[in-house]
Coordinates of C-alpha atoms in Angstrom, one line a residue:
X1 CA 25.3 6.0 7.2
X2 CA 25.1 5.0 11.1
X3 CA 21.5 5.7 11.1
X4 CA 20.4 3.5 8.3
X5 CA 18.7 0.7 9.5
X6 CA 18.6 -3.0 8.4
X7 CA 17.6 -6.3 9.4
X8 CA 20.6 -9.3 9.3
X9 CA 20.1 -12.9 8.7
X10 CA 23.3 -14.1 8.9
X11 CA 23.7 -17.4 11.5
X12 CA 27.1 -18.8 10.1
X13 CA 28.7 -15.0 10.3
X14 CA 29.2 -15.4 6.1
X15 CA 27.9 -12.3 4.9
X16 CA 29.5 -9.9 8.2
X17 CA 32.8 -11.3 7.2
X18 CA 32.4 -10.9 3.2
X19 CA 31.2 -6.8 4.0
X20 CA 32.9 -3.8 6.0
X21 CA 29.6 -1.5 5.0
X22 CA 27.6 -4.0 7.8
X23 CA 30.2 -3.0 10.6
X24 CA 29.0 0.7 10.3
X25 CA 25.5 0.5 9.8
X26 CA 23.2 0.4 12.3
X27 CA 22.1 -3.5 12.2
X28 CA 19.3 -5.9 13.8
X29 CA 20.8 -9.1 13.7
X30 CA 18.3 -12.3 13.4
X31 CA 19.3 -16.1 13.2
X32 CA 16.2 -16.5 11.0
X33 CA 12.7 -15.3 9.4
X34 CA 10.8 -16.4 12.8
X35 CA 12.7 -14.0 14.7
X36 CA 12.6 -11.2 12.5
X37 CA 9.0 -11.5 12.0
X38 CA 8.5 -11.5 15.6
X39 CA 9.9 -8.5 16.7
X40 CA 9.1 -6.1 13.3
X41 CA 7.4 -4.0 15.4
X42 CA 10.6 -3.1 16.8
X43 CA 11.8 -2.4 13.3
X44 CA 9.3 -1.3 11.6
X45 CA 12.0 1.2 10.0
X46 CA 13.9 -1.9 8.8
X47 CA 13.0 -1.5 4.8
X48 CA 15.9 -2.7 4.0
X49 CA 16.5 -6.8 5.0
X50 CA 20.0 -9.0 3.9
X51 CA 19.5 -12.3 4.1
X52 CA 22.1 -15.7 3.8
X53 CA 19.9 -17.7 1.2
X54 CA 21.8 -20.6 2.0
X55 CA 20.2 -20.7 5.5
X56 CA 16.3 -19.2 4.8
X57 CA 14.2 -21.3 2.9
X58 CA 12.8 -19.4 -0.4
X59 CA 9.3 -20.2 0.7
X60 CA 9.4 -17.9 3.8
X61 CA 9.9 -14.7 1.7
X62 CA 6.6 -14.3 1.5
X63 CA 6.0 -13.6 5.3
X64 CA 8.5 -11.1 5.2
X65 CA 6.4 -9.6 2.1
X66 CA 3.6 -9.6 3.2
X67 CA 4.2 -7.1 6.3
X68 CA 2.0 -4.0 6.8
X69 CA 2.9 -0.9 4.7
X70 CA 6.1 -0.7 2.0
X71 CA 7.7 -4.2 1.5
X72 CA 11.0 -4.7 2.6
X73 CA 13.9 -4.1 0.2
X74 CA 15.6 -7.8 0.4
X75 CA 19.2 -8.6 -1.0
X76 CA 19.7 -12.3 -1.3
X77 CA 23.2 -13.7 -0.6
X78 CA 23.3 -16.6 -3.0
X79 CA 25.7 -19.3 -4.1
X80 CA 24.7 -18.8 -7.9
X81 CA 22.6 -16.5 -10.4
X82 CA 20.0 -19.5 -11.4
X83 CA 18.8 -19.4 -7.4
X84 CA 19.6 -15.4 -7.3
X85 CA 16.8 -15.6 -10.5
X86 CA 14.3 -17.5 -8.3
X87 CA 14.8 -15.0 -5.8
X88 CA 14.0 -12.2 -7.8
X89 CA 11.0 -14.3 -8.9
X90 CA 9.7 -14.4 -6.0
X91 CA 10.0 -11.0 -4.7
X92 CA 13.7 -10.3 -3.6
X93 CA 14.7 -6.7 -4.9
X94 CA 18.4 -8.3 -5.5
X95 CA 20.8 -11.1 -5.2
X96 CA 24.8 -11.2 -5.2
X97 CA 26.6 -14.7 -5.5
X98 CA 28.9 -15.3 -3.3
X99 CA 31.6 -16.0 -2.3
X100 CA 32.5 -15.5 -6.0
X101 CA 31.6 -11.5 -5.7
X102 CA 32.1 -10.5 -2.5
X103 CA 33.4 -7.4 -3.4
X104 CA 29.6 -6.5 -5.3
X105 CA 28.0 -7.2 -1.6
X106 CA 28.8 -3.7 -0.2
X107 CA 27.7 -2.1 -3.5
X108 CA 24.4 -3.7 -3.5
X109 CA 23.8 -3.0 0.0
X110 CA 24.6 0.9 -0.6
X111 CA 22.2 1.2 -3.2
X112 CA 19.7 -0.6 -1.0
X113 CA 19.8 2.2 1.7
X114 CA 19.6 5.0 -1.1
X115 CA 16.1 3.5 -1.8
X116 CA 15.7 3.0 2.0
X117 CA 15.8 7.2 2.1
X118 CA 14.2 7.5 -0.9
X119 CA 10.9 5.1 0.2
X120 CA 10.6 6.8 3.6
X121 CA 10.7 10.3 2.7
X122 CA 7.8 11.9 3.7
X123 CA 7.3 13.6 -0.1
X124 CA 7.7 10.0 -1.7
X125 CA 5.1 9.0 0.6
X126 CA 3.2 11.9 -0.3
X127 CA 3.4 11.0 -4.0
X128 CA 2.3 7.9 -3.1
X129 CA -0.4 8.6 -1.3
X130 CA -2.1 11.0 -4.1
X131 CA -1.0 7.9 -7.1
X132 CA -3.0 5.7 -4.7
X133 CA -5.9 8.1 -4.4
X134 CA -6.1 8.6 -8.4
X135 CA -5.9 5.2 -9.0
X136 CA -9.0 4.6 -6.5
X137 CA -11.3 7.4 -8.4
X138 CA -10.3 6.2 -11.7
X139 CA -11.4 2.6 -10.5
X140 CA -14.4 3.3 -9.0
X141 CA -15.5 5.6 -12.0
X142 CA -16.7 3.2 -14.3
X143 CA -18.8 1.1 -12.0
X144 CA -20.5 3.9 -10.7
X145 CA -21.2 4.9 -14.0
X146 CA -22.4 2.2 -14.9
X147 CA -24.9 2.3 -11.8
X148 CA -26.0 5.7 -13.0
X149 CA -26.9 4.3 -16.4
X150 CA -28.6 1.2 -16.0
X151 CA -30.7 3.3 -13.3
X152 CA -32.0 6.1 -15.9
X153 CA -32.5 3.0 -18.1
X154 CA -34.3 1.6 -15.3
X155 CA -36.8 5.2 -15.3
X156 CA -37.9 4.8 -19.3
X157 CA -39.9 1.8 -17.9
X158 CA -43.3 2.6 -17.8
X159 CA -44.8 0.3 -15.3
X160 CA -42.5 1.4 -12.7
X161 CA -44.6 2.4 -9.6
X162 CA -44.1 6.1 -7.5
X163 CA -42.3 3.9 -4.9
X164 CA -39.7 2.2 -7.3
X165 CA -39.5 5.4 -9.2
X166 CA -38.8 7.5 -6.2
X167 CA -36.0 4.9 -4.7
X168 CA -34.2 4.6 -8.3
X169 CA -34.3 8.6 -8.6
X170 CA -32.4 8.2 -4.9
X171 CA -29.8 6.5 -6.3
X172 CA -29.2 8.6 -9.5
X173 CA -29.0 11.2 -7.3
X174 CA -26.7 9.5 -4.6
X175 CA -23.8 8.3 -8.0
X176 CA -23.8 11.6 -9.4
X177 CA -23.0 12.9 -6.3
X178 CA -19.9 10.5 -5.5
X179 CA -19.3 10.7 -9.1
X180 CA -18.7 14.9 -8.8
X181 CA -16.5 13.7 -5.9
X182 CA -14.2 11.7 -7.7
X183 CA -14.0 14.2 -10.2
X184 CA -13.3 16.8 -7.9
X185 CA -10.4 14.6 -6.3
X186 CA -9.2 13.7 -10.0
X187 CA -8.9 17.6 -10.9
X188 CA -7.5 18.3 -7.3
X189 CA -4.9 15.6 -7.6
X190 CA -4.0 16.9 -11.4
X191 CA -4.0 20.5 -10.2
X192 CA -1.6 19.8 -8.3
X193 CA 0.8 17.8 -10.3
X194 CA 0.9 20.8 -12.6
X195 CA 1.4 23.5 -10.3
X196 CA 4.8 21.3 -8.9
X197 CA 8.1 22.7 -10.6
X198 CA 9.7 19.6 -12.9
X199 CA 11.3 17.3 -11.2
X200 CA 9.8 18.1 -8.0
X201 CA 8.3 14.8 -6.6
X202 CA 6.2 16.6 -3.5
X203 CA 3.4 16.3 -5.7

């Protein structure tokens, strides 16, 4: 597990001393939020970030949430499961309590870095790139068809003039056309899906 990467906040030491899974994996090591935030480009491959809640303030998990691409994986060290709760709450994928259940810490932090690989393979984040594009075309479906309709309503008028005529038949013409391509990246996308053996997740 030596080339697992995650980012430490841990100024009073607690968390290094409660967990021998730390000592041999590859660590960045930050007295605070400020300094990890900082230097993330340096980590960018930090997905994974254990923290001393005793010592970060609750409100600063947003910044760390709020970085470009996947959110970090955060494990709160806490010194009970009401502020482990708020955690969670507020975006923390987990909390242990200690010092009560140290021996949970390096369990937690294992299945941390098991998501770590999982997340960062390239085929999860080819899975998530097609769930992404899917969800776009379905989205975008129903107000472009809803542009397509209320322009054909738009042509039963009578009075219209050549002009107005001509520039509404322009954009009838311009929906249906991004509307076959949506289609065409829906049927694509399911196409694909199918073709995939089950359980394979490259799809």
């Amino acid at each position: 597990m030596k080339d697992r990467i995650l980012a430490l906040i841990d100024p009073a030491g607690r968390l290094r001393s409660a967990s021998s899974l730390l000592r041999s994996l590859q660590v960045h090591e930050y007295s605070g939020i400020e300094g990890l935030l900082e230097s993330r480009r340096q980590v960018s491959s930090s997905l994974c970030i254990v923290l001393d809640a005793d010592l970060v303030r609750l409100e600063d998990l947003d910044s760390l949430l709020e970085r470009d691409g996947l959110p970090p994986l955060t494990l709160a060290a806490v010194s009970d499961e009401k502020e482990g709760r708020l955690w969670i709450e507020n975006g923390a994928a987990d909390f242990v309590v200690l010092p009560g259940r140290r021996e949970e810490l390096d369990c937690r932090i294992r299945a941390m870095t098991r998501w770590q690989s999982i997340l960062l393979d390239p085929s999860h984040q080819e899975l998530r790139h097609r769930e992404s594009m899917r969800g776009l075309a379905h989205s975008l479906k129903n107000p472009l068809n809803a542009v397509f309709c209320y322009a054909e309503l738009i042509l039963m008028d009578e009075h219209l003039t050549a002009a107005v005529r001509k520039d509404v038949e322009h954009i009838i013409t311009n929906a249906n056309v991004l509307l076959e391509t949506l289609d065409s990246n829906l049927n694509f996308n399911r196409e694909e899906t199918e073709s995939q053996p089950a359980g394979d997740e490259s799809a």
